[in-house]
């Protein structure tokens, strides 16, 4: 029961993250004719959207997951799960911890979370949009991700024994590569976020002007800004689509890529004022695809610094390629959640086209990591040749000195 109760509390905590701002926004707009329960219902629907689920109402579907909200929910849920697991480890015999964790604690925690999701779904039905039955079960994405983040750690003493055993059955370099791959995913997302921030800074006048057009009070403006900040993670994945080459679209028929920009007609969201105007770009801008290559090279450097392969070139390439591929897979999973629908017709498909994006980003990051290893091998072999040449040179010089000494000795003998 402790696991179920903790799962319920975790769901309530993540629900409060979106419902409280919704209520604040309702209080800040006294002229609104909507009641407080509608604000709760809208916040409850947003809770499902933040869990990677689709909500529908009046023929309008919303399936774009706010990535930062999703990650925040996973973090909060992981804190509850960590406390649950730590408490149970203190009272259970060591021989029963792994079995209880796998058969009782994790299922109970996830089950309690899903039960809370069912209650939240009922609350969402009072608003303009609501989740379906599949969304209730799909909300388990967050507790499963939180539990996975806690338990899938190869070197953590708190990880179950079967997890550590699984990592030990793989290559010796797998634990280090696992950590580096997740770190690389963070670097890729930071790269996308940096591109977004740079673009917003360059167009801050247009963004502020559109924000002012809403004519809301200070609290309403704060809620509006917070809502846009939650979409920064989505914008980061879309920016990665740009730097990888395929680009992204925010409306049907639109595209923003290093080749050209045609943003089309978009909603009046201040952040979208940072989108470029319609234009064709010079071929030189395609150099942005080198940025993911550099991230791959950075991952290769980290793997080389963390591990010693003792001349095993095949294992070295396999390790850096695995780290790079893991980073790309994590980013692609978040990108798939960041894509989706924000409405109908023009807004029915928002985000990065995955079909060209997957091979492009994978080739660039893995290629950069392997390129780093190739250059490192060339440097190492050149250093070995230089060292061997220097050794041979010293050996020849020593032989010449010995020969001169022998000649001098023979001359001395003749003089005697």
mmCIF file with all atom_site columns, N, CA and C in Angstrom, residues 213-278:
data_model
loop_
_atom_site.group_PDB
_atom_site.id
_atom_site.type_symbol
_atom_site.label_atom_id
_atom_site.label_alt_id
_atom_site.label_comp_id
_atom_site.label_asym_id
_atom_site.label_entity_id
_atom_site.label_seq_id
_atom_site.pdbx_PDB_ins_code
_atom_site.Cartn_x
_atom_site.Cartn_y
_atom_site.Cartn_z
_atom_site.occupancy
_atom_site.B_iso_or_equiv
_atom_site.pdbx_formal_charge
_atom_site.auth_seq_id
_atom_site.auth_comp_id
_atom_site.auth_asym_id
_atom_site.auth_atom_id
_atom_site.pdbx_PDB_model_num
ATOM 1   N N  . UNK A 1 213 ? 0.746  43.101 -27.346 1.00 0.00 ? 213 UNK A N  1
ATOM 2   C CA . UNK A 1 213 ? -0.562 43.126 -28.010 1.00 0.00 ? 213 UNK A CA 1
ATOM 3   C C  . UNK A 1 213 ? -1.629 42.378 -27.218 1.00 0.00 ? 213 UNK A C  1
ATOM 4   N N  . UNK A 1 214 ? -1.232 41.499 -26.299 1.00 0.00 ? 214 UNK A N  1
ATOM 5   C CA . UNK A 1 214 ? -2.217 40.762 -25.507 1.00 0.00 ? 214 UNK A CA 1
ATOM 6   C C  . UNK A 1 214 ? -2.904 41.650 -24.468 1.00 0.00 ? 214 UNK A C  1
ATOM 7   N N  . UNK A 1 215 ? -2.237 42.722 -24.046 1.00 0.00 ? 215 UNK A N  1
ATOM 8   C CA . UNK A 1 215 ? -2.820 43.692 -23.105 1.00 0.00 ? 215 UNK A CA 1
ATOM 9   C C  . UNK A 1 215 ? -3.375 43.012 -21.846 1.00 0.00 ? 215 UNK A C  1
ATOM 10  N N  . UNK A 1 216 ? -2.553 42.184 -21.228 1.00 0.00 ? 216 UNK A N  1
ATOM 11  C CA . UNK A 1 216 ? -2.953 41.516 -19.989 1.00 0.00 ? 216 UNK A CA 1
ATOM 12  C C  . UNK A 1 216 ? -2.207 42.164 -18.827 1.00 0.00 ? 216 UNK A C  1
ATOM 13  N N  . UNK A 1 217 ? -2.708 41.930 -17.606 1.00 0.00 ? 217 UNK A N  1
ATOM 14  C CA . UNK A 1 217 ? -2.040 42.493 -16.432 1.00 0.00 ? 217 UNK A CA 1
ATOM 15  C C  . UNK A 1 217 ? -0.760 41.719 -16.140 1.00 0.00 ? 217 UNK A C  1
ATOM 16  N N  . UNK A 1 218 ? -0.087 42.136 -15.073 1.00 0.00 ? 218 UNK A N  1
ATOM 17  C CA . UNK A 1 218 ? 1.230  41.568 -14.773 1.00 0.00 ? 218 UNK A CA 1
ATOM 18  C C  . UNK A 1 218 ? 1.153  40.067 -14.517 1.00 0.00 ? 218 UNK A C  1
ATOM 19  N N  . UNK A 1 219 ? 0.149  39.626 -13.754 1.00 0.00 ? 219 UNK A N  1
ATOM 20  C CA . UNK A 1 219 ? 0.023  38.200 -13.459 1.00 0.00 ? 219 UNK A CA 1
ATOM 21  C C  . UNK A 1 219 ? -0.280 37.418 -14.732 1.00 0.00 ? 219 UNK A C  1
ATOM 22  N N  . UNK A 1 220 ? -1.183 37.944 -15.547 1.00 0.00 ? 220 UNK A N  1
ATOM 23  C CA . UNK A 1 220 ? -1.505 37.273 -16.804 1.00 0.00 ? 220 UNK A CA 1
ATOM 24  C C  . UNK A 1 220 ? -0.300 37.196 -17.726 1.00 0.00 ? 220 UNK A C  1
ATOM 25  N N  . UNK A 1 221 ? 0.495  38.259 -17.758 1.00 0.00 ? 221 UNK A N  1
ATOM 26  C CA . UNK A 1 221 ? 1.699  38.249 -18.588 1.00 0.00 ? 221 UNK A CA 1
ATOM 27  C C  . UNK A 1 221 ? 2.691  37.201 -18.092 1.00 0.00 ? 221 UNK A C  1
ATOM 28  N N  . UNK A 1 222 ? 2.801  37.070 -16.746 1.00 0.00 ? 222 UNK A N  1
ATOM 29  C CA . UNK A 1 222 ? 3.704  36.074 -16.183 1.00 0.00 ? 222 UNK A CA 1
ATOM 30  C C  . UNK A 1 222 ? 3.266  34.655 -16.552 1.00 0.00 ? 222 UNK A C  1
ATOM 31  N N  . UNK A 1 223 ? 1.956  34.406 -16.506 1.00 0.00 ? 223 UNK A N  1
ATOM 32  C CA . UNK A 1 223 ? 1.436  33.092 -16.886 1.00 0.00 ? 223 UNK A CA 1
ATOM 33  C C  . UNK A 1 223 ? 1.698  32.830 -18.371 1.00 0.00 ? 223 UNK A C  1
ATOM 34  N N  . UNK A 1 224 ? 1.521  33.858 -19.195 1.00 0.00 ? 224 UNK A N  1
ATOM 35  C CA . UNK A 1 224 ? 1.759  33.717 -20.627 1.00 0.00 ? 224 UNK A CA 1
ATOM 36  C C  . UNK A 1 224 ? 3.228  33.414 -20.915 1.00 0.00 ? 224 UNK A C  1
ATOM 37  N N  . UNK A 1 225 ? 4.117  34.112 -20.222 1.00 0.00 ? 225 UNK A N  1
ATOM 38  C CA . UNK A 1 225 ? 5.554  33.857 -20.404 1.00 0.00 ? 225 UNK A CA 1
ATOM 39  C C  . UNK A 1 225 ? 5.924  32.454 -19.931 1.00 0.00 ? 225 UNK A C  1
ATOM 40  N N  . UNK A 1 226 ? 5.364  32.035 -18.786 1.00 0.00 ? 226 UNK A N  1
ATOM 41  C CA . UNK A 1 226 ? 5.658  30.698 -18.263 1.00 0.00 ? 226 UNK A CA 1
ATOM 42  C C  . UNK A 1 226 ? 5.203  29.618 -19.247 1.00 0.00 ? 226 UNK A C  1
ATOM 43  N N  . UNK A 1 227 ? 4.039  29.832 -19.854 1.00 0.00 ? 227 UNK A N  1
ATOM 44  C CA . UNK A 1 227 ? 3.555  28.866 -20.832 1.00 0.00 ? 227 UNK A CA 1
ATOM 45  C C  . UNK A 1 227 ? 4.484  28.751 -22.030 1.00 0.00 ? 227 UNK A C  1
ATOM 46  N N  . UNK A 1 228 ? 5.030  29.871 -22.468 1.00 0.00 ? 228 UNK A N  1
ATOM 47  C CA . UNK A 1 228 ? 5.964  29.833 -23.595 1.00 0.00 ? 228 UNK A CA 1
ATOM 48  C C  . UNK A 1 228 ? 7.295  29.203 -23.198 1.00 0.00 ? 228 UNK A C  1
ATOM 49  N N  . UNK A 1 229 ? 7.731  29.464 -21.970 1.00 0.00 ? 229 UNK A N  1
ATOM 50  C CA . UNK A 1 229 ? 8.981  28.850 -21.514 1.00 0.00 ? 229 UNK A CA 1
ATOM 51  C C  . UNK A 1 229 ? 8.869  27.326 -21.475 1.00 0.00 ? 229 UNK A C  1
ATOM 52  N N  . UNK A 1 230 ? 7.666  26.826 -21.168 1.00 0.00 ? 230 UNK A N  1
ATOM 53  C CA . UNK A 1 230 ? 7.473  25.375 -21.169 1.00 0.00 ? 230 UNK A CA 1
ATOM 54  C C  . UNK A 1 230 ? 7.683  24.782 -22.555 1.00 0.00 ? 230 UNK A C  1
ATOM 55  N N  . UNK A 1 231 ? 7.519  25.611 -23.579 1.00 0.00 ? 231 UNK A N  1
ATOM 56  C CA . UNK A 1 231 ? 7.705  25.140 -24.951 1.00 0.00 ? 231 UNK A CA 1
ATOM 57  C C  . UNK A 1 231 ? 9.131  25.317 -25.440 1.00 0.00 ? 231 UNK A C  1
ATOM 58  N N  . UNK A 1 232 ? 10.017 25.795 -24.573 1.00 0.00 ? 232 UNK A N  1
ATOM 59  C CA . UNK A 1 232 ? 11.403 25.992 -24.990 1.00 0.00 ? 232 UNK A CA 1
ATOM 60  C C  . UNK A 1 232 ? 12.060 24.664 -25.365 1.00 0.00 ? 232 UNK A C  1
ATOM 61  N N  . UNK A 1 233 ? 11.714 23.602 -24.622 1.00 0.00 ? 233 UNK A N  1
ATOM 62  C CA . UNK A 1 233 ? 12.267 22.292 -24.965 1.00 0.00 ? 233 UNK A CA 1
ATOM 63  C C  . UNK A 1 233 ? 11.828 21.837 -26.339 1.00 0.00 ? 233 UNK A C  1
ATOM 64  N N  . UNK A 1 234 ? 10.562 22.071 -26.681 1.00 0.00 ? 234 UNK A N  1
ATOM 65  C CA . UNK A 1 234 ? 10.086 21.747 -28.033 1.00 0.00 ? 234 UNK A CA 1
ATOM 66  C C  . UNK A 1 234 ? 10.846 22.544 -29.076 1.00 0.00 ? 234 UNK A C  1
ATOM 67  N N  . UNK A 1 235 ? 10.989 23.843 -28.802 1.00 0.00 ? 235 UNK A N  1
ATOM 68  C CA . UNK A 1 235 ? 11.710 24.694 -29.744 1.00 0.00 ? 235 UNK A CA 1
ATOM 69  C C  . UNK A 1 235 ? 13.155 24.221 -29.918 1.00 0.00 ? 235 UNK A C  1
ATOM 70  N N  . UNK A 1 236 ? 13.750 23.692 -28.849 1.00 0.00 ? 236 UNK A N  1
ATOM 71  C CA . UNK A 1 236 ? 15.122 23.186 -28.945 1.00 0.00 ? 236 UNK A CA 1
ATOM 72  C C  . UNK A 1 236 ? 15.193 21.990 -29.901 1.00 0.00 ? 236 UNK A C  1
ATOM 73  N N  . UNK A 1 237 ? 14.220 21.089 -29.823 1.00 0.00 ? 237 UNK A N  1
ATOM 74  C CA . UNK A 1 237 ? 14.226 19.943 -30.747 1.00 0.00 ? 237 UNK A CA 1
ATOM 75  C C  . UNK A 1 237 ? 13.978 20.405 -32.175 1.00 0.00 ? 237 UNK A C  1
ATOM 76  N N  . UNK A 1 238 ? 13.112 21.397 -32.356 1.00 0.00 ? 238 UNK A N  1
ATOM 77  C CA . UNK A 1 238 ? 12.873 21.908 -33.703 1.00 0.00 ? 238 UNK A CA 1
ATOM 78  C C  . UNK A 1 238 ? 14.126 22.596 -34.241 1.00 0.00 ? 238 UNK A C  1
ATOM 79  N N  . UNK A 1 239 ? 14.851 23.300 -33.368 1.00 0.00 ? 239 UNK A N  1
ATOM 80  C CA . UNK A 1 239 ? 16.095 23.931 -33.804 1.00 0.00 ? 239 UNK A CA 1
ATOM 81  C C  . UNK A 1 239 ? 17.131 22.881 -34.189 1.00 0.00 ? 239 UNK A C  1
ATOM 82  N N  . UNK A 1 240 ? 17.130 21.736 -33.498 1.00 0.00 ? 240 UNK A N  1
ATOM 83  C CA . UNK A 1 240 ? 18.028 20.650 -33.893 1.00 0.00 ? 240 UNK A CA 1
ATOM 84  C C  . UNK A 1 240 ? 17.675 20.138 -35.289 1.00 0.00 ? 240 UNK A C  1
ATOM 85  N N  . UNK A 1 241 ? 16.366 20.122 -35.602 1.00 0.00 ? 241 UNK A N  1
ATOM 86  C CA . UNK A 1 241 ? 15.977 19.769 -36.961 1.00 0.00 ? 241 UNK A CA 1
ATOM 87  C C  . UNK A 1 241 ? 16.571 20.731 -37.978 1.00 0.00 ? 241 UNK A C  1
ATOM 88  N N  . UNK A 1 242 ? 16.683 22.007 -37.602 1.00 0.00 ? 242 UNK A N  1
ATOM 89  C CA . UNK A 1 242 ? 17.282 23.001 -38.492 1.00 0.00 ? 242 UNK A CA 1
ATOM 90  C C  . UNK A 1 242 ? 18.773 22.752 -38.671 1.00 0.00 ? 242 UNK A C  1
ATOM 91  N N  . UNK A 1 243 ? 19.509 22.599 -37.553 1.00 0.00 ? 243 UNK A N  1
ATOM 92  C CA . UNK A 1 243 ? 20.958 22.455 -37.675 1.00 0.00 ? 243 UNK A CA 1
ATOM 93  C C  . UNK A 1 243 ? 21.347 21.103 -38.263 1.00 0.00 ? 243 UNK A C  1
ATOM 94  N N  . UNK A 1 244 ? 20.472 20.095 -38.141 1.00 0.00 ? 244 UNK A N  1
ATOM 95  C CA . UNK A 1 244 ? 20.779 18.794 -38.738 1.00 0.00 ? 244 UNK A CA 1
ATOM 96  C C  . UNK A 1 244 ? 20.544 18.787 -40.240 1.00 0.00 ? 244 UNK A C  1
ATOM 97  N N  . UNK A 1 245 ? 19.729 19.740 -40.736 1.00 0.00 ? 245 UNK A N  1
ATOM 98  C CA . UNK A 1 245 ? 19.514 19.834 -42.172 1.00 0.00 ? 245 UNK A CA 1
ATOM 99  C C  . UNK A 1 245 ? 18.077 19.758 -42.625 1.00 0.00 ? 245 UNK A C  1
ATOM 100 N N  . UNK A 1 246 ? 17.267 18.793 -42.136 1.00 0.00 ? 246 UNK A N  1
ATOM 101 C CA . UNK A 1 246 ? 15.896 18.670 -42.659 1.00 0.00 ? 246 UNK A CA 1
ATOM 102 C C  . UNK A 1 246 ? 14.991 19.847 -42.346 1.00 0.00 ? 246 UNK A C  1
ATOM 103 N N  . UNK A 1 247 ? 15.245 20.573 -41.265 1.00 0.00 ? 247 UNK A N  1
ATOM 104 C CA . UNK A 1 247 ? 14.417 21.703 -40.898 1.00 0.00 ? 247 UNK A CA 1
ATOM 105 C C  . UNK A 1 247 ? 13.189 21.285 -40.102 1.00 0.00 ? 247 UNK A C  1
ATOM 106 N N  . UNK A 1 248 ? 12.232 22.203 -39.958 1.00 0.00 ? 248 UNK A N  1
ATOM 107 C CA . UNK A 1 248 ? 11.007 21.945 -39.201 1.00 0.00 ? 248 UNK A CA 1
ATOM 108 C C  . UNK A 1 248 ? 9.878  22.771 -39.803 1.00 0.00 ? 248 UNK A C  1
ATOM 109 N N  . UNK A 1 249 ? 8.665  22.447 -39.400 1.00 0.00 ? 249 UNK A N  1
ATOM 110 C CA . UNK A 1 249 ? 7.502  23.199 -39.878 1.00 0.00 ? 249 UNK A CA 1
ATOM 111 C C  . UNK A 1 249 ? 6.547  23.432 -38.716 1.00 0.00 ? 249 UNK A C  1
ATOM 112 N N  . UNK A 1 250 ? 5.911  24.587 -38.704 1.00 0.00 ? 250 UNK A N  1
ATOM 113 C CA . UNK A 1 250 ? 4.930  24.919 -37.681 1.00 0.00 ? 250 UNK A CA 1
ATOM 114 C C  . UNK A 1 250 ? 3.541  25.113 -38.270 1.00 0.00 ? 250 UNK A C  1
ATOM 115 N N  . UNK A 1 251 ? 3.401  24.864 -39.556 1.00 0.00 ? 251 UNK A N  1
ATOM 116 C CA . UNK A 1 251 ? 2.098  24.935 -40.218 1.00 0.00 ? 251 UNK A CA 1
ATOM 117 C C  . UNK A 1 251 ? 2.183  24.120 -41.490 1.00 0.00 ? 251 UNK A C  1
ATOM 118 N N  . UNK A 1 252 ? 1.061  23.623 -41.942 1.00 0.00 ? 252 UNK A N  1
ATOM 119 C CA . UNK A 1 252 ? 1.050  22.792 -43.140 1.00 0.00 ? 252 UNK A CA 1
ATOM 120 C C  . UNK A 1 252 ? 1.628  23.572 -44.319 1.00 0.00 ? 252 UNK A C  1
ATOM 121 N N  . UNK A 1 253 ? 2.564  22.945 -45.023 1.00 0.00 ? 253 UNK A N  1
ATOM 122 C CA . UNK A 1 253 ? 3.177  23.573 -46.182 1.00 0.00 ? 253 UNK A CA 1
ATOM 123 C C  . UNK A 1 253 ? 4.327  24.497 -45.867 1.00 0.00 ? 253 UNK A C  1
ATOM 124 N N  . UNK A 1 254 ? 4.630  24.727 -44.596 1.00 0.00 ? 254 UNK A N  1
ATOM 125 C CA . UNK A 1 254 ? 5.724  25.622 -44.225 1.00 0.00 ? 254 UNK A CA 1
ATOM 126 C C  . UNK A 1 254 ? 6.982  24.816 -43.946 1.00 0.00 ? 254 UNK A C  1
ATOM 127 N N  . UNK A 1 255 ? 8.120  25.475 -44.011 1.00 0.00 ? 255 UNK A N  1
ATOM 128 C CA . UNK A 1 255 ? 9.387  24.832 -43.696 1.00 0.00 ? 255 UNK A CA 1
ATOM 129 C C  . UNK A 1 255 ? 10.415 25.906 -43.348 1.00 0.00 ? 255 UNK A C  1
ATOM 130 N N  . UNK A 1 256 ? 11.248 25.599 -42.374 1.00 0.00 ? 256 UNK A N  1
ATOM 131 C CA . UNK A 1 256 ? 12.394 26.444 -42.027 1.00 0.00 ? 256 UNK A CA 1
ATOM 132 C C  . UNK A 1 256 ? 13.602 25.534 -41.971 1.00 0.00 ? 256 UNK A C  1
ATOM 133 N N  . UNK A 1 257 ? 14.521 25.704 -42.902 1.00 0.00 ? 257 UNK A N  1
ATOM 134 C CA . UNK A 1 257 ? 15.697 24.840 -43.008 1.00 0.00 ? 257 UNK A CA 1
ATOM 135 C C  . UNK A 1 257 ? 16.899 25.690 -43.397 1.00 0.00 ? 257 UNK A C  1
ATOM 136 N N  . UNK A 1 258 ? 18.113 25.118 -43.398 1.00 0.00 ? 258 UNK A N  1
ATOM 137 C CA . UNK A 1 258 ? 19.282 25.907 -43.813 1.00 0.00 ? 258 UNK A CA 1
ATOM 138 C C  . UNK A 1 258 ? 19.260 26.295 -45.283 1.00 0.00 ? 258 UNK A C  1
ATOM 139 N N  . UNK A 1 259 ? 18.346 25.723 -46.061 1.00 0.00 ? 259 UNK A N  1
ATOM 140 C CA . UNK A 1 259 ? 18.252 26.049 -47.479 1.00 0.00 ? 259 UNK A CA 1
ATOM 141 C C  . UNK A 1 259 ? 17.339 27.248 -47.711 1.00 0.00 ? 259 UNK A C  1
ATOM 142 N N  . UNK A 1 260 ? 16.180 27.242 -47.032 1.00 0.00 ? 260 UNK A N  1
ATOM 143 C CA . UNK A 1 260 ? 15.214 28.318 -47.223 1.00 0.00 ? 260 UNK A CA 1
ATOM 144 C C  . UNK A 1 260 ? 14.262 28.351 -46.041 1.00 0.00 ? 260 UNK A C  1
ATOM 145 N N  . UNK A 1 261 ? 13.542 29.460 -45.919 1.00 0.00 ? 261 UNK A N  1
ATOM 146 C CA . UNK A 1 261 ? 12.539 29.629 -44.866 1.00 0.00 ? 261 UNK A CA 1
ATOM 147 C C  . UNK A 1 261 ? 11.233 30.067 -45.495 1.00 0.00 ? 261 UNK A C  1
ATOM 148 N N  . UNK A 1 262 ? 10.171 29.363 -45.124 1.00 0.00 ? 262 UNK A N  1
ATOM 149 C CA . UNK A 1 262 ? 8.817  29.734 -45.523 1.00 0.00 ? 262 UNK A CA 1
ATOM 150 C C  . UNK A 1 262 ? 7.905  29.390 -44.351 1.00 0.00 ? 262 UNK A C  1
ATOM 151 N N  . UNK A 1 263 ? 7.891  30.235 -43.295 1.00 0.00 ? 263 UNK A N  1
ATOM 152 C CA . UNK A 1 263 ? 7.184  29.876 -42.056 1.00 0.00 ? 263 UNK A CA 1
ATOM 153 C C  . UNK A 1 263 ? 5.680  29.800 -42.194 1.00 0.00 ? 263 UNK A C  1
ATOM 154 N N  . UNK A 1 264 ? 5.105  30.442 -43.210 1.00 0.00 ? 264 UNK A N  1
ATOM 155 C CA . UNK A 1 264 ? 3.663  30.402 -43.385 1.00 0.00 ? 264 UNK A CA 1
ATOM 156 C C  . UNK A 1 264 ? 2.938  31.216 -42.330 1.00 0.00 ? 264 UNK A C  1
ATOM 157 N N  . UNK A 1 265 ? 1.640  30.975 -42.214 1.00 0.00 ? 265 UNK A N  1
ATOM 158 C CA . UNK A 1 265 ? 0.796  31.705 -41.262 1.00 0.00 ? 265 UNK A CA 1
ATOM 159 C C  . UNK A 1 265 ? 0.738  30.924 -39.960 1.00 0.00 ? 265 UNK A C  1
ATOM 160 N N  . UNK A 1 266 ? 1.188  31.544 -38.875 1.00 0.00 ? 266 UNK A N  1
ATOM 161 C CA . UNK A 1 266 ? 1.269  30.868 -37.582 1.00 0.00 ? 266 UNK A CA 1
ATOM 162 C C  . UNK A 1 266 ? 0.412  31.584 -36.544 1.00 0.00 ? 266 UNK A C  1
ATOM 163 N N  . UNK A 1 267 ? 0.103  30.905 -35.428 1.00 0.00 ? 267 UNK A N  1
ATOM 164 C CA . UNK A 1 267 ? -0.673 31.550 -34.361 1.00 0.00 ? 267 UNK A CA 1
ATOM 165 C C  . UNK A 1 267 ? 0.058  32.759 -33.795 1.00 0.00 ? 267 UNK A C  1
ATOM 166 N N  . UNK A 1 268 ? -0.683 33.674 -33.206 1.00 0.00 ? 268 UNK A N  1
ATOM 167 C CA . UNK A 1 268 ? -0.106 34.898 -32.642 1.00 0.00 ? 268 UNK A CA 1
ATOM 168 C C  . UNK A 1 268 ? 0.493  34.605 -31.273 1.00 0.00 ? 268 UNK A C  1
ATOM 169 N N  . UNK A 1 269 ? 1.522  33.788 -31.258 1.00 0.00 ? 269 UNK A N  1
ATOM 170 C CA . UNK A 1 269 ? 2.257  33.475 -30.038 1.00 0.00 ? 269 UNK A CA 1
ATOM 171 C C  . UNK A 1 269 ? 3.549  34.286 -30.060 1.00 0.00 ? 269 UNK A C  1
ATOM 172 N N  . UNK A 1 270 ? 3.838  35.061 -29.016 1.00 0.00 ? 270 UNK A N  1
ATOM 173 C CA . UNK A 1 270 ? 5.021  35.930 -29.050 1.00 0.00 ? 270 UNK A CA 1
ATOM 174 C C  . UNK A 1 270 ? 6.313  35.208 -29.420 1.00 0.00 ? 270 UNK A C  1
ATOM 175 N N  . UNK A 1 271 ? 6.513  34.005 -28.912 1.00 0.00 ? 271 UNK A N  1
ATOM 176 C CA . UNK A 1 271 ? 7.745  33.280 -29.212 1.00 0.00 ? 271 UNK A CA 1
ATOM 177 C C  . UNK A 1 271 ? 7.888  33.008 -30.700 1.00 0.00 ? 271 UNK A C  1
ATOM 178 N N  . UNK A 1 272 ? 6.772  32.818 -31.403 1.00 0.00 ? 272 UNK A N  1
ATOM 179 C CA . UNK A 1 272 ? 6.825  32.525 -32.837 1.00 0.00 ? 272 UNK A CA 1
ATOM 180 C C  . UNK A 1 272 ? 7.191  33.758 -33.660 1.00 0.00 ? 272 UNK A C  1
ATOM 181 N N  . UNK A 1 273 ? 7.204  34.926 -33.029 1.00 0.00 ? 273 UNK A N  1
ATOM 182 C CA . UNK A 1 273 ? 7.662  36.117 -33.744 1.00 0.00 ? 273 UNK A CA 1
ATOM 183 C C  . UNK A 1 273 ? 9.150  36.033 -34.059 1.00 0.00 ? 273 UNK A C  1
ATOM 184 N N  . UNK A 1 274 ? 9.850  35.112 -33.432 1.00 0.00 ? 274 UNK A N  1
ATOM 185 C CA . UNK A 1 274 ? 11.278 34.936 -33.699 1.00 0.00 ? 274 UNK A CA 1
ATOM 186 C C  . UNK A 1 274 ? 11.539 34.135 -34.969 1.00 0.00 ? 274 UNK A C  1
ATOM 187 N N  . UNK A 1 275 ? 10.490 33.563 -35.564 1.00 0.00 ? 275 UNK A N  1
ATOM 188 C CA . UNK A 1 275 ? 10.682 32.802 -36.800 1.00 0.00 ? 275 UNK A CA 1
ATOM 189 C C  . UNK A 1 275 ? 11.183 33.708 -37.906 1.00 0.00 ? 275 UNK A C  1
ATOM 190 N N  . UNK A 1 276 ? 12.056 33.206 -38.767 1.00 0.00 ? 276 UNK A N  1
ATOM 191 C CA . UNK A 1 276 ? 12.558 34.046 -39.868 1.00 0.00 ? 276 UNK A CA 1
ATOM 192 C C  . UNK A 1 276 ? 11.478 34.294 -40.909 1.00 0.00 ? 276 UNK A C  1
ATOM 193 N N  . UNK A 1 277 ? 11.635 35.364 -41.650 1.00 0.00 ? 277 UNK A N  1
ATOM 194 C CA . UNK A 1 277 ? 10.714 35.654 -42.747 1.00 0.00 ? 277 UNK A CA 1
ATOM 195 C C  . UNK A 1 277 ? 11.059 34.794 -43.958 1.00 0.00 ? 277 UNK A C  1
ATOM 196 N N  . UNK A 1 278 ? 10.171 34.765 -44.916 1.00 0.00 ? 278 UNK A N  1
ATOM 197 C CA . UNK A 1 278 ? 10.382 33.956 -46.104 1.00 0.00 ? 278 UNK A CA 1
ATOM 198 C C  . UNK A 1 278 ? 11.636 34.425 -46.833 1.00 0.00 ? 278 UNK A C  1
#
